Coordinates of C-alpha atoms in Angstrom, one line a residue:
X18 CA 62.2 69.8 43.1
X19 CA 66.0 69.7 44.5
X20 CA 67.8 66.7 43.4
X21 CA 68.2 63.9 45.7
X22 CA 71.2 64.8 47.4
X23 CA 70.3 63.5 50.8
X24 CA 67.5 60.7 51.6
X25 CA 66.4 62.7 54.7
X26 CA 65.9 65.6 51.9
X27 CA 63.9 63.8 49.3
X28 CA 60.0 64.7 50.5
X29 CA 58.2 61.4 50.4
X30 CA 54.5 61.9 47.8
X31 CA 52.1 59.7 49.4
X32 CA 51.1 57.0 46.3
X33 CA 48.2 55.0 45.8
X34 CA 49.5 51.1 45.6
X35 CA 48.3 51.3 42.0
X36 CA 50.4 54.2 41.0
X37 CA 53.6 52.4 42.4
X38 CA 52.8 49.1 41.0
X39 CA 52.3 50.8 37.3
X40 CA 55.8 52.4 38.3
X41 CA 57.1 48.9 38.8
X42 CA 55.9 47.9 35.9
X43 CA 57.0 50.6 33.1
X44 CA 61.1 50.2 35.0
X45 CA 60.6 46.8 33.9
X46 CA 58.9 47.0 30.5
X47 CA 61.8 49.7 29.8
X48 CA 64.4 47.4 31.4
X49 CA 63.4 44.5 29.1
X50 CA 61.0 45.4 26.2
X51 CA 62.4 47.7 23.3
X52 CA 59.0 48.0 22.3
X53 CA 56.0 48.5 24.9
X54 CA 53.2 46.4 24.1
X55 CA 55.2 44.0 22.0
X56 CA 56.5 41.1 23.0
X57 CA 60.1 40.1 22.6
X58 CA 61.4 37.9 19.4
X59 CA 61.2 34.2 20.1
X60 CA 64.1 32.8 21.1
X61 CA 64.7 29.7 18.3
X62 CA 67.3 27.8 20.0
X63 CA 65.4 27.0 23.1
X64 CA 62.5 26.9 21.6
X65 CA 64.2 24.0 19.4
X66 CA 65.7 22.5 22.6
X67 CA 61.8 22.6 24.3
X68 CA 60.0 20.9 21.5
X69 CA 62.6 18.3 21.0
X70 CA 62.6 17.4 24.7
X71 CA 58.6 17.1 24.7
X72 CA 58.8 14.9 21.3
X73 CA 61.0 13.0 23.3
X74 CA 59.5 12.4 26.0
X75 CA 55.9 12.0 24.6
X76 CA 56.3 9.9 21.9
X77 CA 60.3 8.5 22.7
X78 CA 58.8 4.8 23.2
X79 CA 56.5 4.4 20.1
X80 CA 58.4 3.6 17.0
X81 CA 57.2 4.2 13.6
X82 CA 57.9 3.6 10.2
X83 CA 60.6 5.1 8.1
X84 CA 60.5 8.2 6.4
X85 CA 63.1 11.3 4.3
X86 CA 62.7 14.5 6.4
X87 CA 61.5 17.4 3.9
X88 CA 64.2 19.5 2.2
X89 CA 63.3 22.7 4.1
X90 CA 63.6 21.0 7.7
X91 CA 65.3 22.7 10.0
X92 CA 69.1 20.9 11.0
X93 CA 68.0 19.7 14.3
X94 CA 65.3 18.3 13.1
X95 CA 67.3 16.7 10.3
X96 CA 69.6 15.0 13.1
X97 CA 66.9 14.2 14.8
X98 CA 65.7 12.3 11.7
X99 CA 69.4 11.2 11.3
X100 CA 69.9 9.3 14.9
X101 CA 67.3 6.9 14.6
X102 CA 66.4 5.1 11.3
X103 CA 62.7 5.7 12.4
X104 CA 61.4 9.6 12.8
X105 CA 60.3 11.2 15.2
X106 CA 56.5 10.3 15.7
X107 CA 55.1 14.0 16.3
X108 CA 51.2 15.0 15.7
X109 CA 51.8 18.6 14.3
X110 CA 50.0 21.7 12.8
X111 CA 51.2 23.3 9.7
X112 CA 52.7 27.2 10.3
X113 CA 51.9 30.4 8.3
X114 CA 54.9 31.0 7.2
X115 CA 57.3 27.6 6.5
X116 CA 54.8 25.8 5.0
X117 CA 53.5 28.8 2.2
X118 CA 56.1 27.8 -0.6
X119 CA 56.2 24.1 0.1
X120 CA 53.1 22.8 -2.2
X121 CA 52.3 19.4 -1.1
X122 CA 53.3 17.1 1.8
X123 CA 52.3 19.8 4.7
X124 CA 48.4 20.2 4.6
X125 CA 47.0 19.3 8.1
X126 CA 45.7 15.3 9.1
X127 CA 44.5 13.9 12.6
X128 CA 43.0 10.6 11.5
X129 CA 43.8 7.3 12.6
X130 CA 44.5 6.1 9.4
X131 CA 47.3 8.2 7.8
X132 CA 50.7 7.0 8.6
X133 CA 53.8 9.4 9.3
X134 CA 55.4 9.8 6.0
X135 CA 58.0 13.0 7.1
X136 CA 58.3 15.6 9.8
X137 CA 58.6 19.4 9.4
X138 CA 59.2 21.8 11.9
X139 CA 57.1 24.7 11.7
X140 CA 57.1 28.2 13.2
X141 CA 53.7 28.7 15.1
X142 CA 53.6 32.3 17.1
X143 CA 53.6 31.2 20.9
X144 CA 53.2 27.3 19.9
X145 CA 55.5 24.4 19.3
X146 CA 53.8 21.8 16.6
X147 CA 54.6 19.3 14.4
X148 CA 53.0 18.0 11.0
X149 CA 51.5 14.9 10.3
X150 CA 51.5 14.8 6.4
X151 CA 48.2 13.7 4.8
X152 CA 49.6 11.5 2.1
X153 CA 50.0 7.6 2.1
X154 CA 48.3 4.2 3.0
X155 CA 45.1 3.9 4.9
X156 CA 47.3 1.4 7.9
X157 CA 46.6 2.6 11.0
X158 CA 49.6 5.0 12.2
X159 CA 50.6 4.4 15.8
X160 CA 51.9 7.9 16.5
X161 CA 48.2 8.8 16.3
X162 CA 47.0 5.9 17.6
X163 CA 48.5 6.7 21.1
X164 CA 47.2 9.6 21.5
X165 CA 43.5 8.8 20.5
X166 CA 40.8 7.3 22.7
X167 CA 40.2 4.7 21.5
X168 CA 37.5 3.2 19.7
X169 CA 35.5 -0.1 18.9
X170 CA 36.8 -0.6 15.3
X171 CA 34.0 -2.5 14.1
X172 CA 30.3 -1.1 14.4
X173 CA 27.8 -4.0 14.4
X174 CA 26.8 -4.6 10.7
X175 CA 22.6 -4.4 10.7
X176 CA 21.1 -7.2 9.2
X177 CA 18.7 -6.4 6.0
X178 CA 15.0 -6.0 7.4
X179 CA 11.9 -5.5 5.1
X180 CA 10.3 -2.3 5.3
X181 CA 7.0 -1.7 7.1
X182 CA 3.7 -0.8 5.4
X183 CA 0.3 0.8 6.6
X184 CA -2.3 -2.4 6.0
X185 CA -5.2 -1.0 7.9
X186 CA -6.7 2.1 8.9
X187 CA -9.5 2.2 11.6
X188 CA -11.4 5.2 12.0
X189 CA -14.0 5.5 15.0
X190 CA -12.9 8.1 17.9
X191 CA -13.9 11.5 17.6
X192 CA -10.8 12.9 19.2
X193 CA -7.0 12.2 19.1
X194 CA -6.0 8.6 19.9
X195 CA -3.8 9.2 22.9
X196 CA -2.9 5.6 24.2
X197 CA -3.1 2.1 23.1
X198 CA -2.8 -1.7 24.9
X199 CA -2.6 -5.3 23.4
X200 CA -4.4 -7.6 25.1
X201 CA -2.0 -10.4 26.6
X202 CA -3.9 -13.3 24.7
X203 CA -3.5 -11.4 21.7
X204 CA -7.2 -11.1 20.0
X205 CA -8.7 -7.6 20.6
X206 CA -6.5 -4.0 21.5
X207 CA -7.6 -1.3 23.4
X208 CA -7.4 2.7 22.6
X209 CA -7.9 6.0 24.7
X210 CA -8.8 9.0 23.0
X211 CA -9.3 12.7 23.8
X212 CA -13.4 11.9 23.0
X213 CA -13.0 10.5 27.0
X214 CA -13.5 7.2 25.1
X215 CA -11.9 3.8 25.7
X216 CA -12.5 1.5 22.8
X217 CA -11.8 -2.4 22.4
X218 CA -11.1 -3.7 19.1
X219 CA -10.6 -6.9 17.3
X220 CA -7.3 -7.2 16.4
X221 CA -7.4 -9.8 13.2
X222 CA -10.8 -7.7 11.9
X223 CA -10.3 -4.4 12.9
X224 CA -13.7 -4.2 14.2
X225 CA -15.0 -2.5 17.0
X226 CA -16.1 -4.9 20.0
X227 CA -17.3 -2.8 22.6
X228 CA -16.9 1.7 24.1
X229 CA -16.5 2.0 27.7
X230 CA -17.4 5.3 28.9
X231 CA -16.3 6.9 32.3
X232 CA -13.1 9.5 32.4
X233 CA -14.4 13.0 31.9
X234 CA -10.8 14.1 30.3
X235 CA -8.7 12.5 27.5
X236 CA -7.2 9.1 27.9
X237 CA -3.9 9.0 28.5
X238 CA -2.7 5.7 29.4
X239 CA -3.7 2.1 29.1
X240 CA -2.6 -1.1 30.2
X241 CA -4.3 -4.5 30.1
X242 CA -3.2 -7.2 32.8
X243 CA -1.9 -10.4 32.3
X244 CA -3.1 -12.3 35.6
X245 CA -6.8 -10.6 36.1
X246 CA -9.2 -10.1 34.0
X247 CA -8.6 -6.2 34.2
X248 CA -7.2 -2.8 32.0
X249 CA -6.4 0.0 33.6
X250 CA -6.9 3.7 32.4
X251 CA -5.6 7.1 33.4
X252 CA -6.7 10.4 32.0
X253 CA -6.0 14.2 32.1
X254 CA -8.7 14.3 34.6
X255 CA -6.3 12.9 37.7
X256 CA -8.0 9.8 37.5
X257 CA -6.5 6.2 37.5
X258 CA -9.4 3.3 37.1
X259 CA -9.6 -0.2 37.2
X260 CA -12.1 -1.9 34.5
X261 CA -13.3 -5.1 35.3
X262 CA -14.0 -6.8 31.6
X263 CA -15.7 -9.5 32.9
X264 CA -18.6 -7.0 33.8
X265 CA -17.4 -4.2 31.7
X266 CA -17.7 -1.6 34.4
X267 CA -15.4 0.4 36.9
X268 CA -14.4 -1.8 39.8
X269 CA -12.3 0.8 41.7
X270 CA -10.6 4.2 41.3
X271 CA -7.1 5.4 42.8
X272 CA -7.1 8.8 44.2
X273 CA -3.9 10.8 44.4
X274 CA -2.7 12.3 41.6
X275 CA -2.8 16.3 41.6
X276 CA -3.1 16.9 38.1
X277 CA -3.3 15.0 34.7
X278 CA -1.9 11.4 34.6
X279 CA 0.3 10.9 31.6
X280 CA 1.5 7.5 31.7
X281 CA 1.0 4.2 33.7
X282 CA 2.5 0.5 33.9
X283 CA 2.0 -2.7 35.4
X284 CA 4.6 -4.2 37.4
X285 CA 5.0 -7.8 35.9
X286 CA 5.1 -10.0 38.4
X287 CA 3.6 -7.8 41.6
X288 CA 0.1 -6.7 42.2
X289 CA 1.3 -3.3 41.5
X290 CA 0.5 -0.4 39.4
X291 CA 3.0 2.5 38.6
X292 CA 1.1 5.9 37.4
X293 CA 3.1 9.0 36.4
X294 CA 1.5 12.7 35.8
X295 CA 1.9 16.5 35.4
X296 CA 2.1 16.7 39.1
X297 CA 6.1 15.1 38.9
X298 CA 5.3 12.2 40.7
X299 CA 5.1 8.6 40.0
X300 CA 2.4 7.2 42.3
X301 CA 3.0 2.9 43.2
X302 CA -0.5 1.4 44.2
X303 CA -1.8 -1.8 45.5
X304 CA -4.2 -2.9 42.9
X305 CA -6.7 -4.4 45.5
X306 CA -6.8 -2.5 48.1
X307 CA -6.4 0.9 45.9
X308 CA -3.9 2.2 48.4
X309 CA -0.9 4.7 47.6
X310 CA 2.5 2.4 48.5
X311 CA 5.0 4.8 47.4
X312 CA 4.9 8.7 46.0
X313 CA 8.2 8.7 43.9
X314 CA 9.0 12.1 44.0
X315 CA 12.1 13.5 42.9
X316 CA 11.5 14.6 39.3
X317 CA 11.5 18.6 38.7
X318 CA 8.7 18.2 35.6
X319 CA 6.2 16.1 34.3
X320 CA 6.6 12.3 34.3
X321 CA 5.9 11.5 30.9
X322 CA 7.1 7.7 30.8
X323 CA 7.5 5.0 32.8
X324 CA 8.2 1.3 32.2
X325 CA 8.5 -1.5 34.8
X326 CA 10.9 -4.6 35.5
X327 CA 10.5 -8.2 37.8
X328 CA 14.1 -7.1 38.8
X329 CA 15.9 -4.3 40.4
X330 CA 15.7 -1.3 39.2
X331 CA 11.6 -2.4 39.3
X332 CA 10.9 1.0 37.4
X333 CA 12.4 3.3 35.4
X334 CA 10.6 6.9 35.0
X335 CA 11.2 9.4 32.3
X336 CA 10.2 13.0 32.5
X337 CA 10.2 16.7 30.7
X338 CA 13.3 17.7 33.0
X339 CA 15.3 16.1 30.6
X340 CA 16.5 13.4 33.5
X341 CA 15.8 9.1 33.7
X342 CA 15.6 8.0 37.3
X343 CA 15.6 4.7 38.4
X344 CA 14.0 4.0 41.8
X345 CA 14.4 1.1 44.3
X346 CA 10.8 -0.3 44.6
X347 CA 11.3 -1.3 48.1
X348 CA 12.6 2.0 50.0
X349 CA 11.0 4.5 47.3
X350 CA 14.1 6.0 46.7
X351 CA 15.9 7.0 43.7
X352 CA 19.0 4.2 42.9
X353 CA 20.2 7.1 40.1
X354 CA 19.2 9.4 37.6
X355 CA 20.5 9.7 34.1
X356 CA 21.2 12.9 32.7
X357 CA 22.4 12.0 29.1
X358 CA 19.4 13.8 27.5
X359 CA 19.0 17.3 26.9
X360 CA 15.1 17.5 26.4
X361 CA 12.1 15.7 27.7
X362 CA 12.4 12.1 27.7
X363 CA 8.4 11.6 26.8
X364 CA 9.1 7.5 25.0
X365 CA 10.9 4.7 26.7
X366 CA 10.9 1.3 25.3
X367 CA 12.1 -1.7 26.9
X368 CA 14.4 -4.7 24.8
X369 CA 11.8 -7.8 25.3
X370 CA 14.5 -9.9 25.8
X371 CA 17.8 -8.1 26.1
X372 CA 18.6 -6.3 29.5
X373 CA 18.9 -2.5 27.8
X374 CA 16.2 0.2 27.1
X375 CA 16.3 3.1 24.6
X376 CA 14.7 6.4 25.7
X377 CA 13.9 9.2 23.0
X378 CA 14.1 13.0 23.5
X379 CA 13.6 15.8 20.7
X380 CA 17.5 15.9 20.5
X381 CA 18.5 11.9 20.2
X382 CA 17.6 8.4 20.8
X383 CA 19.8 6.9 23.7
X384 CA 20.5 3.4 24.2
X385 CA 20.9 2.2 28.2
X386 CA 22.0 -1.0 29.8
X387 CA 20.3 -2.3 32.6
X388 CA 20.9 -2.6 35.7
X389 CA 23.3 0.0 36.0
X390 CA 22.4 2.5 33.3
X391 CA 25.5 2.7 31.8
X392 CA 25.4 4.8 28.2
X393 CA 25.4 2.4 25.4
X394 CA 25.3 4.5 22.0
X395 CA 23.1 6.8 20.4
X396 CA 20.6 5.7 17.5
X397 CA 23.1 6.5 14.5
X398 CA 20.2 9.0 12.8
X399 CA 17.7 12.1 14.0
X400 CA 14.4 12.2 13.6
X401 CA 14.5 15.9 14.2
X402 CA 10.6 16.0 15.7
X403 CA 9.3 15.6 19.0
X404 CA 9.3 11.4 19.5
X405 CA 6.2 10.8 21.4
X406 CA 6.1 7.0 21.0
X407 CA 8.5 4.3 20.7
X408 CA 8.2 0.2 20.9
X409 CA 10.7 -2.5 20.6
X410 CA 9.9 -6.1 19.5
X411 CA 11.6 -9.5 19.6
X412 CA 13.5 -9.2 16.6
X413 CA 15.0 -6.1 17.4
X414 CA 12.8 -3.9 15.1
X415 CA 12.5 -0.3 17.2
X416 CA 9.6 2.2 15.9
X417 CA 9.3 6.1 17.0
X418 CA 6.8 8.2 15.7
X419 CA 7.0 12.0 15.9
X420 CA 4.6 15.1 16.2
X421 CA 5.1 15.3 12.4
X422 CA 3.7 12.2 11.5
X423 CA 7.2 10.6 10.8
X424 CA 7.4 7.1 11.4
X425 CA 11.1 6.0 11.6
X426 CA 11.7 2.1 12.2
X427 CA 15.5 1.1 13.6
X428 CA 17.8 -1.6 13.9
X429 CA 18.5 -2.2 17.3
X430 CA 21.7 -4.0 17.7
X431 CA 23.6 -1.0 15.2
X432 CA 21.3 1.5 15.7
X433 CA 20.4 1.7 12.1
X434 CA 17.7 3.7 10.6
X435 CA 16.7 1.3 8.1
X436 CA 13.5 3.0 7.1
X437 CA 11.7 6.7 7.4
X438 CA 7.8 6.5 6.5
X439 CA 5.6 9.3 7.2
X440 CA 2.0 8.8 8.3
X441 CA -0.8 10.4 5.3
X442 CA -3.8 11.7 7.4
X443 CA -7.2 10.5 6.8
X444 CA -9.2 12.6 3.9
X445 CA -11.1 15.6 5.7
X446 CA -7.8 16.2 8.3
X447 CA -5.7 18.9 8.5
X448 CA -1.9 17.8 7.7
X449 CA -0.9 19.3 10.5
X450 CA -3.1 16.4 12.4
X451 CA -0.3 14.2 11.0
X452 CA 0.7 12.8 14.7
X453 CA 1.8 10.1 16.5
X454 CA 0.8 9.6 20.0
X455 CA 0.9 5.9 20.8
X456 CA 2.7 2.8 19.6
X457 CA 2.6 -0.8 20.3
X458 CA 3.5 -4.4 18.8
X459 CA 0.9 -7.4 19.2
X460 CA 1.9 -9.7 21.6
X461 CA 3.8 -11.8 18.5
X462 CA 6.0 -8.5 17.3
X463 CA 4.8 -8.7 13.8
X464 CA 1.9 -6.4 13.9
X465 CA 2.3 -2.7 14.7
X466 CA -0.3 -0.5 15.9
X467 CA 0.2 3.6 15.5
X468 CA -2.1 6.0 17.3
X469 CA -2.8 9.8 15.6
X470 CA -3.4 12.8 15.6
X471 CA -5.9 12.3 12.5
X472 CA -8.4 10.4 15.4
X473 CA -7.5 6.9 13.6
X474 CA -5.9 4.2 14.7
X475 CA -3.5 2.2 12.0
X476 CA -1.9 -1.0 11.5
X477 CA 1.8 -2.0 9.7
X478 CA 2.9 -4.9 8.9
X479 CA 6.4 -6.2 6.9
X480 CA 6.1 -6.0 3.5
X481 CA 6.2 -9.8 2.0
X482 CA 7.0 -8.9 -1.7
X483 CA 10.3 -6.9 -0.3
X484 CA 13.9 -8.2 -1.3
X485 CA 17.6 -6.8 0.0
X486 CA 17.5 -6.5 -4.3
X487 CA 14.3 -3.9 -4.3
X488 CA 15.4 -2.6 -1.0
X489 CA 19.0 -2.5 -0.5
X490 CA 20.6 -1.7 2.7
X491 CA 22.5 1.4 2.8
X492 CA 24.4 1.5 6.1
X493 CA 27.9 3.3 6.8
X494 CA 29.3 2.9 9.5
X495 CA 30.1 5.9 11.8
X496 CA 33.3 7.9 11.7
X497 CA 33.2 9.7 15.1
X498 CA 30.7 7.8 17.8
X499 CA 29.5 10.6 20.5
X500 CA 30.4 9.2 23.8
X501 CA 27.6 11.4 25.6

């Protein structure tokens, strides 16, 4: 081709727009890259200029204490160190290549309680970082301190709480013990098993009082009513029945329910009865009249749990989408939903007195505040099982029990697990009938009854003979606390 001697001679070769913007971009690689691919040395000056301006303006207004700048600091650094009798405050990260020879004094520490005790500036390829020495007194350095979110610095101390042992065992169903109700006077407890039994014992004896018959599937839920002389049942088989225990017969049934019905409650201070099932919805009924008030629906899975309240939010529902809704009783609406957990929420336990709940899930044991639902903490252990039970009593002793058969008991306030048992199954089971399925105090918190997979039902109580001498607390408080 003829050399450009004219423009109107130069032929003009049509180019794609990706050809001429790879054109565009070799002239310039060649115009300022000696090497293609590489980029160009660092330029040290402004780099030193840049860090000291950020130091500056992050950290100008917090003063710290005293320190000698190391011997291989760089000299603007060393003026830096010079100007003001304090240093400059900088978090920092140690370099590959300054802080090889240098033997002590550089290693790498973000804590809160490790004061500044010198500042070297480091070469970091394509980062500008200072180092926070890991030597000297456990004060809490400010430099760090500003930069942290900060946290409660004292974790409640749990009080010392005697451990829990199995007094009783009571063996009479022929299936698994699903569910399980304290009467309100506090002299006989109720259990539904997966024999389509509902059994009434004594709850000072352990005997059996009395079998009602009726559900043609598994019992799932139970609840006995403080104002009627009534207990209410639900069952895998969709149905929801009132017992009258005056007569000791079914009064009246509520019909709804699409599929099995996992969980029910009794509103406390309203005729009302909240039932919650396989089919996602939490049903509200009239308890007289047996007709449907409200279908909650909004959950995407199961409702597994659900607990009730005389105040707004009147009920709380849990479910195998992972999620917590509260719903306004009055509209049948959902007020919010709580999405802290990442696996089925099948136990929720209400604080007898205190205006919180915890829920449990396979991945943690969350602690909520009510009204609002705001997170609280989480329970300071894992039980690393599938928590299918939990209960709460006045003293602030929380129980879960697990799929495995683990038993763990908690302190409430801190969130301390103060004691792991694990259930033994009754001679002739399987261990892997080593279940929990149901859990409840007595009506005076200091008797707990456990329902298994082994078809028995036992009782714990505190053990009298303990001492904070045969059973000493072991608690440490937590370094990082999850926020989620």
């Amino acid at each position: 081709m003829p050399g450009p001697t004219m423009e109107s001679e130069v032929p003009v070769e049509p180019q794609s727009l990706k050809k001429l913007s790879f054109k565009s971009l070799k002239r310039a690689l060649d115009l300022f890259s000696p090497l293609h691919g590489h980029f160009p040395p660092p330029d040290t000056e402004s780099k030193k200029i840049r860090t000291s301006y950020k130091l500056n303006v992050e950290y100008g207004g917090i003063k710290g204490t005293a320190a000698q700048p190391s011997s291989n600091s760089k000299e603007a650094v060393q003026n830096q160190a010079q100007q003001a009798s304090a240093p400059s405050n900088a978090l920092a990260l140690p370099g590959p290549e300054n802080t090889r020879d240098e033997g002590t004094g550089n290693e790498l520490a973000l804590g809160p309680s490790i004061p500044v005790k010198g500042l070297t500036d480091v070469r970091f390829p394509g980062k500008s970082n200072a180092v926070v020495p890991s030597h000297g007194s456990s004060e809490r350095n400010l430099s760090t301190a500003a930069i942290m979110e900060r946290i409660p610095s004292k974790w409640p101390r749990p009080i010392w709480r005697a451990p829990w042992k199995n007094y009783r065992v009571i063996s009479g169903h022929l299936g698994w013990v699903r569910s399980v109700a304290v009467d309100p006077s506090n002299t006989w407890f109720c259990t539904g098993s997966a024999d389509r039994t509902i059994k009434i014992w004594d709850l000072a004896s352990g005997r059996l009082k009395l079998t009602l018959t009726g559900h043609i599937e598994q019992v799932r839920g139970l609840a006995v009513s403080s104002k009627h002389t009534y207990m209410f049942s639900a069952g895998d088989d969709k149905l929801v029945k009132c017992w009258d225990l005056e007569q000791n017969k079914v009064i009246r049934s509520y019909h709804g329910h699409l599929s099995g019905v996992y969980c029910l409650a009794l509103h406390p201070t309203i005729d009302i009865l909240f039932t919650g099932g396989r089919d996602s919805v939490c049903r509200v009924w009239d308890i007289r009249s047996k007709m449907q008030i409200h279908a909650l629906s909004g959950h995407d899975n199961t409702v597994c749990s659900v607990f009730t309240r005389p105040m707004d939010p009147q009920v709380i529902t849990g479910s195998h989408d992972s999620t917590i809704k509260f719903w306004d009783l009055r509209y049948g609406k959902t007020m919010a939903t709580l999405t802290h957990h990442k696996k089925s929420v099948r136990a929720m336990a209400q604080h007898p007195s205190e205006d919180c709940f915890a829920s449990a899930s396979a991945d943690n044991i969350k602690k909520f505040s009510l009204p609002k639902g705001e997170f609280m903490h989480n329970m300071l252990s894992q039980q690393k099982t599938i928590v299918n039970a939990m209960a709460v009593n006045d003293e602030g002793v929380m129980v879960t029990g697990g799929d495995n058969g683990s038993m763990w008991f908690w302190d409430w306030k801190s969130g301390h697990n103060f004691q792991q048992s694990q259930t033994i199954v009754q001679p002739g089971s399987l261990d892997s009938e080593a279940g929990i399925y149901a859990l409840t105090y007595d009506a005076t918190g200091s008797r707990l009854i456990s329902c298994e997979a082994d078809k028995t039902i036992k009782m714990w109580k505190e053990d009298e003979t303990a001492t904070p001498e045969t059973h000493p607390l072991h608690f440490k408080p937590p370094k990082d606390i999850r926020r989620f």
